[in-house]
């Protein structure tokens, strides 16, 4: 099984296989290899190379293809990607924390609502009890006269 190689952008529409023993570029869903002054293309980066004489403009613009042998990605681009990844992780962490706090607030609010409802029921029960007592006392008072 052939895995997809690690690619690094060398222009907006061209990538090169990073740290590879020969200059193999990727553009327009094709791999482009420069060897011995000749260009080859293939759908795979390791086989089925076909010699080509007509290149797409973005590949033609590569002035020194051999300078991309063992090419390493731009350190600042890698650092920027890592920084962006860290920022994304921090943002996701903040989002999770906010969601957690919102859940906790909703739970506390629901707990308070239940407690208030319980107190209202207790108060209503006491009111009914007092009303029954008052009615009983009124009833007794009428019969004493």
PDB file of C-alpha atoms in Angstrom:
ATOM      1  CA  UNK A   1       0.000   0.000   0.000  1.00  0.00           C
ATOM      2  CA  UNK A   2       1.342   3.398  -0.975  1.00  0.00           C
ATOM      3  CA  UNK A   3       0.626   6.196   1.451  1.00  0.00           C
ATOM      4  CA  UNK A   4       0.064   9.811   0.546  1.00  0.00           C
ATOM      5  CA  UNK A   5       3.329  11.719   0.923  1.00  0.00           C
ATOM      6  CA  UNK A   6       3.780  14.810   3.051  1.00  0.00           C
ATOM      7  CA  UNK A   7       3.342  17.792   0.735  1.00  0.00           C
ATOM      8  CA  UNK A   8       4.544  21.361   1.187  1.00  0.00           C
ATOM      9  CA  UNK A   9       3.305  24.348  -0.796  1.00  0.00           C
ATOM     10  CA  UNK A  10       5.938  26.027  -2.959  1.00  0.00           C
ATOM     11  CA  UNK A  11       3.386  28.298  -4.646  1.00  0.00           C
ATOM     12  CA  UNK A  12      -0.347  28.850  -4.463  1.00  0.00           C
ATOM     13  CA  UNK A  13      -1.121  25.943  -6.785  1.00  0.00           C
ATOM     14  CA  UNK A  14       1.971  23.709  -6.546  1.00  0.00           C
ATOM     15  CA  UNK A  15       3.179  21.446  -3.760  1.00  0.00           C
ATOM     16  CA  UNK A  16       6.335  19.374  -3.481  1.00  0.00           C
ATOM     17  CA  UNK A  17       6.916  16.135  -1.582  1.00  0.00           C
ATOM     18  CA  UNK A  18       8.696  17.181   1.590  1.00  0.00           C
ATOM     19  CA  UNK A  19      12.212  15.801   2.222  1.00  0.00           C
ATOM     20  CA  UNK A  20      12.060  13.510  -0.837  1.00  0.00           C
ATOM     21  CA  UNK A  21      15.128  12.183  -2.700  1.00  0.00           C
ATOM     22  CA  UNK A  22      14.003  13.722  -5.994  1.00  0.00           C
ATOM     23  CA  UNK A  23      11.910  16.740  -6.990  1.00  0.00           C
ATOM     24  CA  UNK A  24       8.329  15.485  -7.218  1.00  0.00           C
ATOM     25  CA  UNK A  25       5.627  18.137  -7.365  1.00  0.00           C
ATOM     26  CA  UNK A  26       1.858  17.880  -7.028  1.00  0.00           C
ATOM     27  CA  UNK A  27      -0.535  20.083  -8.976  1.00  0.00           C
ATOM     28  CA  UNK A  28      -3.798  19.675 -10.914  1.00  0.00           C
ATOM     29  CA  UNK A  29      -4.375  16.219  -9.362  1.00  0.00           C
ATOM     30  CA  UNK A  30      -1.120  14.937 -10.881  1.00  0.00           C
ATOM     31  CA  UNK A  31       2.429  14.334  -9.714  1.00  0.00           C
ATOM     32  CA  UNK A  32       5.201  15.942 -11.765  1.00  0.00           C
ATOM     33  CA  UNK A  33       8.798  14.664 -11.563  1.00  0.00           C
ATOM     34  CA  UNK A  34      11.886  16.345 -12.956  1.00  0.00           C
ATOM     35  CA  UNK A  35      14.761  13.976 -13.757  1.00  0.00           C
ATOM     36  CA  UNK A  36      17.749  14.454 -16.047  1.00  0.00           C
ATOM     37  CA  UNK A  37      16.299  17.595 -17.616  1.00  0.00           C
ATOM     38  CA  UNK A  38      13.063  15.788 -18.495  1.00  0.00           C
ATOM     39  CA  UNK A  39       9.591  16.150 -16.966  1.00  0.00           C
ATOM     40  CA  UNK A  40       7.369  13.160 -16.197  1.00  0.00           C
ATOM     41  CA  UNK A  41       3.812  12.969 -14.880  1.00  0.00           C
ATOM     42  CA  UNK A  42       1.793  10.354 -13.048  1.00  0.00           C
ATOM     43  CA  UNK A  43      -1.269   9.913 -10.879  1.00  0.00           C
ATOM     44  CA  UNK A  44       1.035   8.248  -8.304  1.00  0.00           C
ATOM     45  CA  UNK A  45       4.152   9.639  -6.706  1.00  0.00           C
ATOM     46  CA  UNK A  46       6.102   6.349  -6.963  1.00  0.00           C
ATOM     47  CA  UNK A  47       5.182   4.744 -10.305  1.00  0.00           C
ATOM     48  CA  UNK A  48       3.624   4.905 -13.771  1.00  0.00           C
ATOM     49  CA  UNK A  49       5.703   7.912 -14.884  1.00  0.00           C
ATOM     50  CA  UNK A  50       5.076   9.138 -18.429  1.00  0.00           C
ATOM     51  CA  UNK A  51       7.384  11.578 -20.198  1.00  0.00           C
ATOM     52  CA  UNK A  52       5.671  14.881 -20.980  1.00  0.00           C
ATOM     53  CA  UNK A  53       6.617  17.759 -23.243  1.00  0.00           C
ATOM     54  CA  UNK A  54       3.682  20.047 -22.494  1.00  0.00           C
ATOM     55  CA  UNK A  55       3.515  21.249 -18.900  1.00  0.00           C
ATOM     56  CA  UNK A  56       0.795  23.186 -17.135  1.00  0.00           C
ATOM     57  CA  UNK A  57       1.833  26.832 -16.584  1.00  0.00           C
ATOM     58  CA  UNK A  58       2.240  26.462 -12.815  1.00  0.00           C
ATOM     59  CA  UNK A  59       4.799  23.656 -13.345  1.00  0.00           C
ATOM     60  CA  UNK A  60       6.545  25.538 -16.196  1.00  0.00           C
ATOM     61  CA  UNK A  61       7.133  28.428 -13.782  1.00  0.00           C
ATOM     62  CA  UNK A  62       9.384  26.278 -11.552  1.00  0.00           C
ATOM     63  CA  UNK A  63      12.791  27.654 -12.578  1.00  0.00           C
ATOM     64  CA  UNK A  64      15.076  25.274 -10.670  1.00  0.00           C
ATOM     65  CA  UNK A  65      13.217  22.044  -9.925  1.00  0.00           C
ATOM     66  CA  UNK A  66      16.329  20.367  -8.485  1.00  0.00           C
ATOM     67  CA  UNK A  67      16.463  22.872  -5.624  1.00  0.00           C
ATOM     68  CA  UNK A  68      13.423  21.033  -4.222  1.00  0.00           C
ATOM     69  CA  UNK A  69      15.322  17.783  -3.638  1.00  0.00           C
ATOM     70  CA  UNK A  70      15.027  17.036   0.135  1.00  0.00           C
ATOM     71  CA  UNK A  71      13.038  20.257   0.424  1.00  0.00           C
ATOM     72  CA  UNK A  72      11.812  21.063   3.910  1.00  0.00           C
ATOM     73  CA  UNK A  73       8.769  23.220   4.456  1.00  0.00           C
ATOM     74  CA  UNK A  74       9.254  26.829   5.425  1.00  0.00           C
ATOM     75  CA  UNK A  75       9.941  26.921   9.163  1.00  0.00           C
ATOM     76  CA  UNK A  76       7.848  30.040   9.613  1.00  0.00           C
ATOM     77  CA  UNK A  77       4.943  28.397   7.778  1.00  0.00           C
ATOM     78  CA  UNK A  78       5.259  25.348  10.025  1.00  0.00           C
ATOM     79  CA  UNK A  79       5.451  27.563  13.093  1.00  0.00           C
ATOM     80  CA  UNK A  80       2.394  29.474  11.909  1.00  0.00           C
ATOM     81  CA  UNK A  81       0.518  26.209  11.349  1.00  0.00           C
ATOM     82  CA  UNK A  82       1.483  25.017  14.838  1.00  0.00           C
ATOM     83  CA  UNK A  83       0.426  28.350  16.341  1.00  0.00           C
ATOM     84  CA  UNK A  84      -2.887  28.174  14.488  1.00  0.00           C
ATOM     85  CA  UNK A  85      -3.371  24.607  15.749  1.00  0.00           C
ATOM     86  CA  UNK A  86      -2.654  25.742  19.328  1.00  0.00           C
ATOM     87  CA  UNK A  87      -5.117  28.622  18.920  1.00  0.00           C
ATOM     88  CA  UNK A  88      -7.752  26.231  17.565  1.00  0.00           C
ATOM     89  CA  UNK A  89      -7.208  23.904  20.527  1.00  0.00           C
ATOM     90  CA  UNK A  90      -7.394  26.821  22.984  1.00  0.00           C
ATOM     91  CA  UNK A  91     -10.580  28.074  21.339  1.00  0.00           C
ATOM     92  CA  UNK A  92     -12.116  24.594  21.500  1.00  0.00           C
ATOM     93  CA  UNK A  93     -11.105  24.345  25.167  1.00  0.00           C
ATOM     94  CA  UNK A  94     -12.727  27.727  25.870  1.00  0.00           C
ATOM     95  CA  UNK A  95     -15.878  26.642  24.022  1.00  0.00           C
ATOM     96  CA  UNK A  96     -16.048  23.451  26.110  1.00  0.00           C
ATOM     97  CA  UNK A  97     -15.520  25.452  29.314  1.00  0.00           C
ATOM     98  CA  UNK A  98     -18.272  27.921  28.348  1.00  0.00           C
ATOM     99  CA  UNK A  99     -20.645  25.052  27.540  1.00  0.00           C
ATOM    100  CA  UNK A 100     -19.824  23.436  30.900  1.00  0.00           C
ATOM    101  CA  UNK A 101     -20.491  26.690  32.753  1.00  0.00           C
ATOM    102  CA  UNK A 102     -23.782  27.127  30.883  1.00  0.00           C
ATOM    103  CA  UNK A 103     -24.827  23.575  31.850  1.00  0.00           C
ATOM    104  CA  UNK A 104     -23.893  24.257  35.476  1.00  0.00           C
ATOM    105  CA  UNK A 105     -25.879  27.512  35.458  1.00  0.00           C
ATOM    106  CA  UNK A 106     -28.892  25.751  33.930  1.00  0.00           C
ATOM    107  CA  UNK A 107     -28.666  23.008  36.592  1.00  0.00           C
ATOM    108  CA  UNK A 108     -28.429  25.591  39.386  1.00  0.00           C
ATOM    109  CA  UNK A 109     -31.391  27.490  37.941  1.00  0.00           C
ATOM    110  CA  UNK A 110     -33.447  24.292  37.693  1.00  0.00           C
ATOM    111  CA  UNK A 111     -32.489  23.418  41.279  1.00  0.00           C
ATOM    112  CA  UNK A 112     -33.596  26.881  42.455  1.00  0.00           C
ATOM    113  CA  UNK A 113     -36.868  26.537  40.515  1.00  0.00           C
ATOM    114  CA  UNK A 114     -37.533  23.144  42.150  1.00  0.00           C
ATOM    115  CA  UNK A 115     -36.743  24.566  45.587  1.00  0.00           C
ATOM    116  CA  UNK A 116     -39.078  27.538  45.023  1.00  0.00           C
ATOM    117  CA  UNK A 117     -41.845  25.207  43.815  1.00  0.00           C
ATOM    118  CA  UNK A 118     -41.334  23.036  46.908  1.00  0.00           C
ATOM    119  CA  UNK A 119     -41.543  26.084  49.172  1.00  0.00           C
ATOM    120  CA  UNK A 120     -44.672  27.266  47.321  1.00  0.00           C
ATOM    121  CA  UNK A 121     -46.292  23.832  47.823  1.00  0.00           C
ATOM    122  CA  UNK A 122     -45.351  23.838  51.509  1.00  0.00           C
ATOM    123  CA  UNK A 123     -46.758  27.345  51.936  1.00  0.00           C
ATOM    124  CA  UNK A 124     -49.966  26.380  50.110  1.00  0.00           C
ATOM    125  CA  UNK A 125     -50.287  23.306  52.348  1.00  0.00           C
ATOM    126  CA  UNK A 126     -49.854  25.457  55.473  1.00  0.00           C
ATOM    127  CA  UNK A 127     -52.424  27.931  54.107  1.00  0.00           C
ATOM    128  CA  UNK A 128     -54.911  25.091  53.535  1.00  0.00           C
ATOM    129  CA  UNK A 129     -54.227  23.781  57.040  1.00  0.00           C
ATOM    130  CA  UNK A 130     -54.766  27.268  58.504  1.00  0.00           C
ATOM    131  CA  UNK A 131     -57.955  27.663  56.447  1.00  0.00           C
ATOM    132  CA  UNK A 132     -59.272  24.318  57.748  1.00  0.00           C
ATOM    133  CA  UNK A 133     -58.398  25.319  61.315  1.00  0.00           C
ATOM    134  CA  UNK A 134     -60.104  28.695  60.871  1.00  0.00           C
ATOM    135  CA  UNK A 135     -63.161  27.001  59.375  1.00  0.00           C
ATOM    136  CA  UNK A 136     -63.225  24.524  62.256  1.00  0.00           C
ATOM    137  CA  UNK A 137     -62.877  27.346  64.796  1.00  0.00           C
ATOM    138  CA  UNK A 138     -65.643  29.302  63.034  1.00  0.00           C
ATOM    139  CA  UNK A 139     -67.830  26.231  63.072  1.00  0.00           C
ATOM    140  CA  UNK A 140     -67.235  25.715  66.813  1.00  0.00           C
ATOM    141  CA  UNK A 141     -67.873  29.400  67.523  1.00  0.00           C
ATOM    142  CA  UNK A 142     -71.261  29.312  65.798  1.00  0.00           C
ATOM    143  CA  UNK A 143     -72.429  26.300  67.782  1.00  0.00           C
ATOM    144  CA  UNK A 144     -71.441  27.800  71.155  1.00  0.00           C
ATOM    145  CA  UNK A 145     -73.796  30.755  70.887  1.00  0.00           C
TER     146      UNK A 145
END
